[in-house]
Coordinates of C-alpha atoms in Angstrom, one line a residue:
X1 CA 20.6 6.2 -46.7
X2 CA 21.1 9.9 -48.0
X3 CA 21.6 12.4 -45.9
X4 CA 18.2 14.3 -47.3
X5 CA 16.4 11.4 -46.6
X6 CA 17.2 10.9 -43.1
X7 CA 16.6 15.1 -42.7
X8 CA 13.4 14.0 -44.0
X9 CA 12.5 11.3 -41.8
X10 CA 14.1 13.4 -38.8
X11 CA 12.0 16.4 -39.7
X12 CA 8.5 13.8 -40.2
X13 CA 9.3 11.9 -36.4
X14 CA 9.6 15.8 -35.1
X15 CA 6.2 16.8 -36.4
X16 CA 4.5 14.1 -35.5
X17 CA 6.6 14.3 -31.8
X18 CA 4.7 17.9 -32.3
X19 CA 1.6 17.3 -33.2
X20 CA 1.0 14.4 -30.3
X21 CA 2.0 16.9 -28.0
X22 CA 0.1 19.6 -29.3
X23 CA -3.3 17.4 -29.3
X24 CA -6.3 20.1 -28.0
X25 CA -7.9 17.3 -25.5
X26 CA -11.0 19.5 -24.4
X27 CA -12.9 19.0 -21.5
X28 CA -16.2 17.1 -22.7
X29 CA -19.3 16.4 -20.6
X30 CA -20.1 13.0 -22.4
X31 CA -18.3 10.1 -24.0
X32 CA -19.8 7.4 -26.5
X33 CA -18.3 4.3 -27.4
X34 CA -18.3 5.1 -31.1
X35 CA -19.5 8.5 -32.4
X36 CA -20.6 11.2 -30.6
X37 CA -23.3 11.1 -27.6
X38 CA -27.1 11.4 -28.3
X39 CA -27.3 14.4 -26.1
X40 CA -26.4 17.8 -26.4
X41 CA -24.4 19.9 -23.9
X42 CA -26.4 21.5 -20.9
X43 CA -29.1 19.7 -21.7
X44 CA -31.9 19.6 -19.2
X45 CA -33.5 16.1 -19.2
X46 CA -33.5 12.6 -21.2
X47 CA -36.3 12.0 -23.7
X48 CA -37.6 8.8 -21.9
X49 CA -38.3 10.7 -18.7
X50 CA -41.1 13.1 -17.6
X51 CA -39.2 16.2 -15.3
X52 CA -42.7 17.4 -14.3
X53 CA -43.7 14.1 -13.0
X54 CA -44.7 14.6 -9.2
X55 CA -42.4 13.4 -6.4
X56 CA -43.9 11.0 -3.6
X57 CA -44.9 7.5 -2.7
X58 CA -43.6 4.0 -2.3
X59 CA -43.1 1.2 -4.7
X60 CA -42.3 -2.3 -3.8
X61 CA -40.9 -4.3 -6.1
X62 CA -40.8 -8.4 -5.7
X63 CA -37.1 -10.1 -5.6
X64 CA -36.3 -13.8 -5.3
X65 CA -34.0 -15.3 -2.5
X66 CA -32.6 -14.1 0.7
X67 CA -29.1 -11.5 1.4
X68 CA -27.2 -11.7 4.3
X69 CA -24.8 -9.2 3.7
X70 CA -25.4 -5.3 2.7
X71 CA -22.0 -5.3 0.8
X72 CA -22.6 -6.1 -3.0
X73 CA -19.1 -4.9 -3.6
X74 CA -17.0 -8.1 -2.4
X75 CA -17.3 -12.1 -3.0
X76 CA -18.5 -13.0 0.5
X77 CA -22.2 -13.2 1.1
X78 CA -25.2 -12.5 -1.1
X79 CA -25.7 -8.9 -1.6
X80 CA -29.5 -7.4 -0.8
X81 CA -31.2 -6.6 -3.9
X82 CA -31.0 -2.5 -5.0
X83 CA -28.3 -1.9 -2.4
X84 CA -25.7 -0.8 -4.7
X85 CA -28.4 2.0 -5.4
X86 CA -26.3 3.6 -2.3
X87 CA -23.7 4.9 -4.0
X88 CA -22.9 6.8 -7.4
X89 CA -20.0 6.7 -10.1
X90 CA -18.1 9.0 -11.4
X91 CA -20.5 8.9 -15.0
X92 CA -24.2 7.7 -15.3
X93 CA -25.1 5.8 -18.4
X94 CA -28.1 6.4 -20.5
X95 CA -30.8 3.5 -21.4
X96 CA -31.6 4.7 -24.9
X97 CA -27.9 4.7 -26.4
X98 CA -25.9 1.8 -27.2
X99 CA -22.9 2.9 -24.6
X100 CA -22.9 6.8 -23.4
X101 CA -21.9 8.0 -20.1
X102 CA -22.6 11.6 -19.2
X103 CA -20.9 13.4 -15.9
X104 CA -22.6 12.3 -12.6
X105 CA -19.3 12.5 -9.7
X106 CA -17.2 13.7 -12.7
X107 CA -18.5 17.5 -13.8
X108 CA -16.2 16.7 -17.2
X109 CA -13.5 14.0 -18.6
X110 CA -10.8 14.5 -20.6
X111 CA -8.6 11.8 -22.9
X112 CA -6.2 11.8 -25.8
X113 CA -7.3 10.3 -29.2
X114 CA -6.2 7.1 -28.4
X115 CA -7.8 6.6 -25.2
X116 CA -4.5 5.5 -23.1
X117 CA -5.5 7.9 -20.2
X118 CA -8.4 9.6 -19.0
X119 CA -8.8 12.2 -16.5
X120 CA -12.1 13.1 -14.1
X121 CA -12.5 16.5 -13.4
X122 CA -14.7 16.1 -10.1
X123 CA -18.3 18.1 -9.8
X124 CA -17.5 20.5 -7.1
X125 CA -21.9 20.0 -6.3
X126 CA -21.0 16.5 -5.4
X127 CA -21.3 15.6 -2.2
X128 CA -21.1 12.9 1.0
X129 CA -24.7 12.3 2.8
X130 CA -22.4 14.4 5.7
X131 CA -22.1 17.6 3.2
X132 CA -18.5 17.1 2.8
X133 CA -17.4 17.1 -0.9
X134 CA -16.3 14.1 -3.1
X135 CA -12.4 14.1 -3.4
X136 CA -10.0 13.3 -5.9
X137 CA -8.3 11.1 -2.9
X138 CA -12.3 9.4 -2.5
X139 CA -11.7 8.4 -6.0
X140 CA -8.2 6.9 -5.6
X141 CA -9.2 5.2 -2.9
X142 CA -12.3 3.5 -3.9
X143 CA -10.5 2.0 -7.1
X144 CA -7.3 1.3 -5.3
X145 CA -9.9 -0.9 -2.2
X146 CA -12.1 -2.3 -4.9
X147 CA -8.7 -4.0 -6.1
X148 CA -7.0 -5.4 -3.9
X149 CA -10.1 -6.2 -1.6
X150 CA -12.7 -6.4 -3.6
X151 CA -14.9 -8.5 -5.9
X152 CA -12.2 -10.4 -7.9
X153 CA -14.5 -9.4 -10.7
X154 CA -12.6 -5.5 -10.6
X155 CA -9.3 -7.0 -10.9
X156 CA -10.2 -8.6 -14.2
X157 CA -12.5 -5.4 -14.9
X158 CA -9.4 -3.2 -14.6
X159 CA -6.9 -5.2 -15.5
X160 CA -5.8 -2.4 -18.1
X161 CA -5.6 0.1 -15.7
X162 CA -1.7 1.1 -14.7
X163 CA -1.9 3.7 -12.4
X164 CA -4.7 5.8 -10.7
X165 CA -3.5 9.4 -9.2
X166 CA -5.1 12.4 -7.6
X167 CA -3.5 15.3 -9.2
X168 CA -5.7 18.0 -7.5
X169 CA -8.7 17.8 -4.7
X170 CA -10.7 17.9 -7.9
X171 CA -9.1 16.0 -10.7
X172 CA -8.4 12.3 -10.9
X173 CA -6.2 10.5 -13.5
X174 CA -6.3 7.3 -14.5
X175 CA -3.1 6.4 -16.7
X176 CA -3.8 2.5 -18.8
X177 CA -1.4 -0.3 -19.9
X178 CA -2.1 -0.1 -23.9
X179 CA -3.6 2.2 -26.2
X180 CA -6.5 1.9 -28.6
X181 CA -9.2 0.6 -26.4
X182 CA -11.9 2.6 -26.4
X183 CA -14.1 1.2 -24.0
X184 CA -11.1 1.5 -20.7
X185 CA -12.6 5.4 -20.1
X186 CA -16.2 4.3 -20.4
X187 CA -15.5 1.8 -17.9
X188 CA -13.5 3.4 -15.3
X189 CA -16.5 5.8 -15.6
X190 CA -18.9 3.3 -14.0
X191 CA -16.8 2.8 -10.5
X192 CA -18.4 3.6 -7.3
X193 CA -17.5 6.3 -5.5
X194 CA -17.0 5.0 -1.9
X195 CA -16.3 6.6 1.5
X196 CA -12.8 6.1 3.2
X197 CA -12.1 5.1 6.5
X198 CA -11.4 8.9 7.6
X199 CA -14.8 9.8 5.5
X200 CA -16.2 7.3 8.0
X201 CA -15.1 9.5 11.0
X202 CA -16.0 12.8 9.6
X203 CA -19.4 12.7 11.1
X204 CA -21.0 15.4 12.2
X205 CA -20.7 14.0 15.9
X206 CA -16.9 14.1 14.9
X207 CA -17.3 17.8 13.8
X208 CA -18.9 18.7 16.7
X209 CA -16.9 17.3 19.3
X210 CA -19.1 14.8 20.5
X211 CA -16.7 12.1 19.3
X212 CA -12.8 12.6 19.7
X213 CA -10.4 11.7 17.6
X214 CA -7.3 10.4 19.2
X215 CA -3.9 9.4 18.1
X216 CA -2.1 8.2 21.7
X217 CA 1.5 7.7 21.0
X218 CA 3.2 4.7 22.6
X219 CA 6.8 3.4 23.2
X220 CA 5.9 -0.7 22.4
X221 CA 8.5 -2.3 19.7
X222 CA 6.6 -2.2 16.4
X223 CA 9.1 -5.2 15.7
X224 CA 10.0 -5.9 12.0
X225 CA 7.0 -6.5 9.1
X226 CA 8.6 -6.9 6.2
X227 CA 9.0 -8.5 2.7
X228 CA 11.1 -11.6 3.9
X229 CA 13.5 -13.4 1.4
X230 CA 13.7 -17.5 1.8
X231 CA 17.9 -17.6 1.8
X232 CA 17.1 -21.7 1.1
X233 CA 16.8 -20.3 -2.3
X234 CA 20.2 -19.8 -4.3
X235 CA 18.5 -16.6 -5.6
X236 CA 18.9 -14.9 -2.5
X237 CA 22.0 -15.9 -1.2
X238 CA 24.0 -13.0 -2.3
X239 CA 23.5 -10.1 0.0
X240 CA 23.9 -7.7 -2.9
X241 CA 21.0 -9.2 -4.5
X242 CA 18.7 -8.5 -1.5
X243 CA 19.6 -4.9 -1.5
X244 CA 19.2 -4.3 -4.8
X245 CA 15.7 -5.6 -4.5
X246 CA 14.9 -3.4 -1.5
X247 CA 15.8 -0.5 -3.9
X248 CA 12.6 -1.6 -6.7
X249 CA 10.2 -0.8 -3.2
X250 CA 8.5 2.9 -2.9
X251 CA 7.6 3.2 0.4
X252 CA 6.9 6.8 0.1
X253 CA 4.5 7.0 -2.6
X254 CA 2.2 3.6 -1.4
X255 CA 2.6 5.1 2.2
X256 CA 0.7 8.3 0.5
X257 CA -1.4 6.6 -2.1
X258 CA -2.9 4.0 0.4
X259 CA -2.4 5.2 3.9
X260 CA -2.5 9.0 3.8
X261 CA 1.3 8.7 5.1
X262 CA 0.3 7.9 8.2
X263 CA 3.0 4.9 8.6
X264 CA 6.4 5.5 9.3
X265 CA 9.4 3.4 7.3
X266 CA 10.4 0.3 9.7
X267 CA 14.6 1.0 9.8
X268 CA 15.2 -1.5 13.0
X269 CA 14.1 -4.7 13.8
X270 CA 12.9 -3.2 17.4
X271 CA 11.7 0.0 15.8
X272 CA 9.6 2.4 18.4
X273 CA 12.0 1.5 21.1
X274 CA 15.3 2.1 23.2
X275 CA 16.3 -1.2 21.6
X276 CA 16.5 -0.2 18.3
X277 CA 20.0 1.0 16.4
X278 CA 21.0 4.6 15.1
X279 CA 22.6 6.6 13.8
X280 CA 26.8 5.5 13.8
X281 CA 27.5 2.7 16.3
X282 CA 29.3 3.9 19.1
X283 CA 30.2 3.0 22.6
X284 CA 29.6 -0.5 24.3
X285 CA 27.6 -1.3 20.9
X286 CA 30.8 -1.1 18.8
X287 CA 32.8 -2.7 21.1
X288 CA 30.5 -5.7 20.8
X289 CA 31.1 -4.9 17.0
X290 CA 34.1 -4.5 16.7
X291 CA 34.9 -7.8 18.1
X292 CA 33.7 -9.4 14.7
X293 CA 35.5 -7.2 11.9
X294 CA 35.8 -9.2 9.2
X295 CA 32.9 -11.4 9.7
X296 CA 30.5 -8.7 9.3
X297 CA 29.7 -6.0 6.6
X298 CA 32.3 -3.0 7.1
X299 CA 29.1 -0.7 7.1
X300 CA 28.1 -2.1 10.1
X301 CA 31.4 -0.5 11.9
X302 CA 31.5 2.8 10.0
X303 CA 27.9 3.7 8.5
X304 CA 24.6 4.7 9.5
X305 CA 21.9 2.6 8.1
X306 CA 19.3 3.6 5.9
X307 CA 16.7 2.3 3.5
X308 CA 15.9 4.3 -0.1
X309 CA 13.8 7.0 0.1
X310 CA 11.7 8.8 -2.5
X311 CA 9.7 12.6 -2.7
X312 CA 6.4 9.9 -3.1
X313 CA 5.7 11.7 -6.1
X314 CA 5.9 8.3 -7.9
X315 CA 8.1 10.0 -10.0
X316 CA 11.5 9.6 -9.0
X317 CA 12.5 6.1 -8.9
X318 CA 14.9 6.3 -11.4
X319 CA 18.0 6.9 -9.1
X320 CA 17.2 3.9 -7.1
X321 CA 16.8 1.6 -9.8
X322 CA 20.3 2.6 -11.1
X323 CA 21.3 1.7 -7.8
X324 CA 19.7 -1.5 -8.3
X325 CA 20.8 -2.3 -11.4
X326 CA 24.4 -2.1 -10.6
X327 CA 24.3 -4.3 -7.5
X328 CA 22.7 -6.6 -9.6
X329 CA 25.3 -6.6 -12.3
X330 CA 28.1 -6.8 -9.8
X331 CA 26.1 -9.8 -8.4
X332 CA 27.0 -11.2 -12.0
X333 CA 23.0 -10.9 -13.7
X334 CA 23.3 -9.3 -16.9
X335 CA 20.2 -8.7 -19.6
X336 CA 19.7 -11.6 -21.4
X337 CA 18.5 -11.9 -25.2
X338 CA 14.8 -12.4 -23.4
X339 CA 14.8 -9.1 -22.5
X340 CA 15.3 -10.2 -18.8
X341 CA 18.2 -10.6 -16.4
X342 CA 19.9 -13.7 -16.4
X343 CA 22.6 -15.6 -14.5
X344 CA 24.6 -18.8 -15.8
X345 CA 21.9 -19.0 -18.6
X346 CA 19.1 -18.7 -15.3
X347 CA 16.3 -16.1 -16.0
X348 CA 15.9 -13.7 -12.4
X349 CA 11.8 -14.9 -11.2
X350 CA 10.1 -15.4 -8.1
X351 CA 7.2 -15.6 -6.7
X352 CA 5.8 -13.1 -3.8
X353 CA 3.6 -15.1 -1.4
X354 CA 0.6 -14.2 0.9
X355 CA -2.5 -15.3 2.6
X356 CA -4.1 -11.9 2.4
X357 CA -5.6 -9.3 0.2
X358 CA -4.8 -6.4 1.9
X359 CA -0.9 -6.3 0.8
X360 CA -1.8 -6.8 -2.9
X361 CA -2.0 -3.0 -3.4
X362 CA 1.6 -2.5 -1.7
X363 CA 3.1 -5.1 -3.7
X364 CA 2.1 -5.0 -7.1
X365 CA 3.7 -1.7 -7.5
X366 CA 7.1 -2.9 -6.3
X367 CA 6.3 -5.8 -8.8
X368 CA 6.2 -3.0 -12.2
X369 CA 9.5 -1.5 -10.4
X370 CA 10.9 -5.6 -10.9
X371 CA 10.0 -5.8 -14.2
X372 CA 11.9 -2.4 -15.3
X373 CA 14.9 -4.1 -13.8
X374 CA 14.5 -7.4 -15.9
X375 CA 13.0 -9.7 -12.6
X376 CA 9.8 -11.5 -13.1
X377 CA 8.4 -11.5 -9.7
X378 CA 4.6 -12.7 -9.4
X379 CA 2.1 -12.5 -6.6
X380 CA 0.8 -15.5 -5.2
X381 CA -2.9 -15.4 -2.7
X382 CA -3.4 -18.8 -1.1
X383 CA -5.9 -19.4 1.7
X384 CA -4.8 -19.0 5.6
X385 CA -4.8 -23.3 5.7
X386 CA -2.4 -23.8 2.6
X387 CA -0.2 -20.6 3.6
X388 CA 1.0 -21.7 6.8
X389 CA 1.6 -25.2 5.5
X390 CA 4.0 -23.9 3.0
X391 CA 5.6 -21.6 5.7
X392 CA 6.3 -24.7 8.0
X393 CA 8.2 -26.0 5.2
X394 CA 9.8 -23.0 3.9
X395 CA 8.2 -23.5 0.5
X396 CA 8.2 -19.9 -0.5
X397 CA 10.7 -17.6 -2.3
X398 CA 9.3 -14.4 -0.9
X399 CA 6.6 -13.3 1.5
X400 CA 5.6 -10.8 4.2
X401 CA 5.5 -11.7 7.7
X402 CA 6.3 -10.1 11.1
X403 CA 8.7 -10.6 13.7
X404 CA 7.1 -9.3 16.8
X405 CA 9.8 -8.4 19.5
X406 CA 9.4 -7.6 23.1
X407 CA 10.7 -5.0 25.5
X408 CA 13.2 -7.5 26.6
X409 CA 13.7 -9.9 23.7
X410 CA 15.8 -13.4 24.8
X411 CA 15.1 -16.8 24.0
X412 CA 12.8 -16.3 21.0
X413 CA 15.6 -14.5 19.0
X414 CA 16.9 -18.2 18.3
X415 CA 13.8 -19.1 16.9
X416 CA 13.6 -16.0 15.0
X417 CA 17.7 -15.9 13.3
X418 CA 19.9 -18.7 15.0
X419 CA 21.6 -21.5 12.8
X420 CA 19.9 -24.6 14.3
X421 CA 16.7 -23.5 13.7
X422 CA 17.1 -22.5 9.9
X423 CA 16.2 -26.1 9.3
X424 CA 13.5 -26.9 11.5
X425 CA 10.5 -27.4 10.3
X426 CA 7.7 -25.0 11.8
X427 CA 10.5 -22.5 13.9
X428 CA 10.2 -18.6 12.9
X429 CA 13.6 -18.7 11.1
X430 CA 11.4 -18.4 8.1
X431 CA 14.3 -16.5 6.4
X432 CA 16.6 -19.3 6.8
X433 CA 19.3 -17.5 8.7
X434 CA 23.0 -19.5 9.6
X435 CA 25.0 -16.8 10.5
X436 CA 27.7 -17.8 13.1
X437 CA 28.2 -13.9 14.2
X438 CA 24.4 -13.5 14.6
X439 CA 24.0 -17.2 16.7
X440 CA 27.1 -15.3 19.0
X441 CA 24.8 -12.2 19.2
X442 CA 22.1 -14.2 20.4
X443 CA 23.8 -15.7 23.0
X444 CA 25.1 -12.6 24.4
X445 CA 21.9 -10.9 24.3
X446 CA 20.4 -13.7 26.3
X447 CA 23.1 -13.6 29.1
X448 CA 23.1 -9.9 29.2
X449 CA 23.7 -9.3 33.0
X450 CA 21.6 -6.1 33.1
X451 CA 19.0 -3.3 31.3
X452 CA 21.9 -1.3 29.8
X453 CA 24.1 -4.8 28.5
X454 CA 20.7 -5.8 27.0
X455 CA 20.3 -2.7 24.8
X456 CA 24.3 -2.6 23.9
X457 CA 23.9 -5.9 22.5
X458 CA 20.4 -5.9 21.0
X459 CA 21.7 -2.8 19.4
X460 CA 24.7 -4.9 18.0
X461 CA 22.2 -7.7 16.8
X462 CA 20.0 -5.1 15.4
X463 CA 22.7 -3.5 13.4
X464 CA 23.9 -7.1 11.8
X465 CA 20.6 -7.9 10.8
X466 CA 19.6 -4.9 8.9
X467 CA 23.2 -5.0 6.8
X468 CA 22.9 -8.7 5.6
X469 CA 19.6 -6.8 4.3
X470 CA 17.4 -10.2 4.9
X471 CA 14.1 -8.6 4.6
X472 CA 13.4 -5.2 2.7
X473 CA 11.2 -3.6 5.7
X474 CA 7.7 -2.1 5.6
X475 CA 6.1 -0.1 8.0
X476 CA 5.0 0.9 11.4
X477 CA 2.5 2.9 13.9
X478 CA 3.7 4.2 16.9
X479 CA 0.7 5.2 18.2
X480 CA -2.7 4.1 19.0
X481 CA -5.7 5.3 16.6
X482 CA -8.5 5.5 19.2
X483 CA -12.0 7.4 18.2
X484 CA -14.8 7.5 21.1
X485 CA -17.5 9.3 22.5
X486 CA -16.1 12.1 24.9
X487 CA -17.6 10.9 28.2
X488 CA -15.0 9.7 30.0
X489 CA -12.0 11.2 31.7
X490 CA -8.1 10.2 31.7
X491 CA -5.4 10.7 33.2
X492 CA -3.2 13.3 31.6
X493 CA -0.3 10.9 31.5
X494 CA -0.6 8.0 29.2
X495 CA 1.3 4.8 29.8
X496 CA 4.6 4.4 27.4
X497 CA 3.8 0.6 26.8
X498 CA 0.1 0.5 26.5
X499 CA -2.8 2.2 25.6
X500 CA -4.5 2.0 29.3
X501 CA -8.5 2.4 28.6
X502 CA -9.6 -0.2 31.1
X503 CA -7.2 0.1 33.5
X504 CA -6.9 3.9 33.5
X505 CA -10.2 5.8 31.9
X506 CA -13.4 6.3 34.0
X507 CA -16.7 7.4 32.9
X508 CA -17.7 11.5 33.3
X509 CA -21.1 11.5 34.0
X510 CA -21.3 15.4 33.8
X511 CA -19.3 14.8 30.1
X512 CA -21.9 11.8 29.2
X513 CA -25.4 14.6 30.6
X514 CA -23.5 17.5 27.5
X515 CA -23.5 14.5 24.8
X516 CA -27.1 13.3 25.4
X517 CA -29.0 16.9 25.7
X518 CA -26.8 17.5 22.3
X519 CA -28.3 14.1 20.8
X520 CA -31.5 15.3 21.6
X521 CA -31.9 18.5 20.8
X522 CA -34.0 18.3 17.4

């Protein structure tokens, strides 16, 4: 090739580099399918309807059939006729076009010529029945519910939609797998717009102190919930595997996307207590540790532990997925002519297993962070029945489970990590644990002659654990959420391991008289 020639072909990819970037996308107030809408901007009404007709009256209008549920957006129940009436989309489609939506939530949309995003730019006149406006978060939320709860019906539906992202109070993107189909912004234009759990508790009794609020922090041990790896599996056997895998998980940006950030990151496997390890081991703990140097992972002498950690902007992974990679390379799993990592000719694929909905938001992220490092890693939904059948036998690569621990954890930590229960059919050592320093640990914790011996060598137990990395940990509350009417009284101490209501609260008559004369005052 001549040297002009490829100036040429440079100077072409540069313009056209230019020119994508340099596309005018305009706000508009309408979208068609094909074409441009029917209507023109600010106009005032549709032709097939009469704006002077008078207001008033009932209509009642015949339906076959029964309902016994008032949720039409799930698969559970039969819907009542009309009820999805109750809430609104972001457009409104017209009945005398062929496909048209104009701005109903959304004020305006935005998109590029090829339709591989779209953006809602919120109507600031849009409101909750409460007065409260319509959010940017609302709108996350709603999609990100209606998917991984919802009618299976959206998952199909949006299939073609990668990411969904509040970039302002008042502006929603919503970024799409492929390019070139027209239809995707249309359709993302007819979700519902529904209220989330805090819209729930922005009440006006909420607003005007009638009903509290209350987050009542509490010492318990939130335990360990985590993504758990089956070590049966040859897959996970080497430990750098497992923390390359726990690098592919953003905990920061799902903890902000789905949860307002309310969890905290699980570090310990007795998290929220005095039981949990920190920091550098030191004193009676790595004495106990030190007693096993060479059997254990050097970190756990020397290092703090800590898990990745992102901004949450969704927009930083990169780092860790170097990280990743090179654990996995020095695990021997190199890109293969598939375009997927491969070991001794073995392609790197799991599967993900769960018996509820509710994680399928958290995971299928982590599942697009596989993929960029070469792992096929699907999600598999089974019923509660079929679930703990396959956990009895261990027939699972991955799932997520809890280990719930105790404020003075002994004889259940050998059904939870010891040896001769990695085989046993039904015990908790779902992970499949034979480590001969962690069966030691056990034993010591379980003969610990006092409260301070106890912590030294759960601390030590804890600390081996998290560096064999045999779960990449989720997330915890260390508090109670707790919302009530204010008429009753507490004490102004609440208990460290509990949240006390019955035992502790008593009803304020004088407290209950302020609520009622506020209740009925017209």
């Amino acid at each position: 090739m001549s040297r002009p020639f490829v100036a040429g072909v440079l100077l072409a990819a540069l313009s056209l580099s230019t020119f994508a970037l340099a596309e005018d996308i305009k706000p508009l107030y309408g979208v068609a399918m094909h074409g441009q809408v029917k209507y023109a901007a600010g106009f005032q009404h549709l032709d097939y309807v009469n704006p002077e007709a008078p207001k008033g009256g009932e209509i009642h209008l015949a339906t076959a059939g029964t309902f016994d549920s008032l949720n039409p957006y799930i698969i559970k129940g039969v819907a009542a006729p009309g009820i999805g009436m109750v809430y609104q989309t972001l457009m409104a489609n017209t009945e005398d076009e062929a496909l048209s939506e104009y701005g109903l939530i959304a004020k305006t949309i935005e998109m590029p010529e090829d339709r591989s995003w779209v953006v809602f730019n919120l109507n600031p006149d849009a409101r909750w029945n409460d007065g409260q406006p319509i959010t940017a978060d609302d709108v996350v939320w709603s999609f990100d519910t209606l998917m991984s709860k919802g009618h299976p019906h959206y998952r199909a539906y949006y299939a073609n939609v990668k990411s969904a992202v509040a970039e302002t109070p008042t502006r929603v993107r919503f970024t799409f797998n492929m390019a070139g189909n027209r239809e995707l912004p249309i359709i993302v234009g007819q979700l519902p717009v529904l209220p989330t759990w805090h819209a729930e508790y922005d009440q006006p009794p909420v607003r005007q102190g009638l009903i509290k609020k209350e987050e009542i922090h509490h010492s318990l041990p939130a335990g360990m919930q985590a993504f758990a790896f089956n070590l049966r599996r040859a897959l996970f056997q080497d430990v750098r595997v497992r923390q390359a895998l726990g690098h592919a998980f953003d905990f920061e940006w799902s903890n902000k996307q789905f949860a307002y950030s309310s969890y905290k990151r699980t570090q310990s496997y007795f998290a929220n207590s005095e039981l949990a390890s920190a920091g550098m081991p030191s004193g009676r703990e790595l004495e106990i540790l030190k007693k096993y140097k060479g059997q254990i992972p050097d970190e756990a002498l020397n290092k703090e532990f800590s898990l990745p950690k992102t901004s949450g902007s969704g927009q930083d992974m990169r780092q860790n997925l170097t990280i990743a990679r090179k654990l996995l390379a020095e695990a021997g799993w190199q890109m293969g002519k598939s375009g997927g990592l491969e070991k001794d000719g073995q392609p790197f694929k799991f599967e993900i297993l769960i018996d509820t909905e509710a994680f399928e938001r958290w995971i299928n992220p982590m599942i697009a962070n596989l993929k960029k490092l070469g792992i096929e890693a699907k999600l598999r939904y089974v019923d509660t029945a079929q679930y703990q059948n396959r956990m009895n036998n261990f027939d699972f690569d991955m799932t997520v489970t809890t280990f719930g621990e105790s404020l003075s954890p002994g004889n259940e930590q050998r059904d939870f990590w010891s040896s001769a229960k990695a085989d046993v059919k039904g015990s908790r050592n779902l992970i499949g644990i034979k480590n001969p320093v962690v069966d030691q640990l056990i034993d010591l914790l379980i003969s610990a002659p006092d409260r301070d011996e106890l912590v030294a060598r759960t601390h030590a137990l804890d600390r081996v654990l998290l560096w064999n990395y045999y779960v990449i940990p989720q997330w915890h509350l260390d508090y109670f959420r707790v919302a009530y009417w204010d008429k009753f009284g507490k004490p102004a101490i609440s208990p460290k391991y509990g949240l006390g209501i019955v035992d502790t609260w008593w009803y304020d008559a004088e407290k209950a008289a302020k609520i009622a004369s506020k209740i009925n005052t017209p």
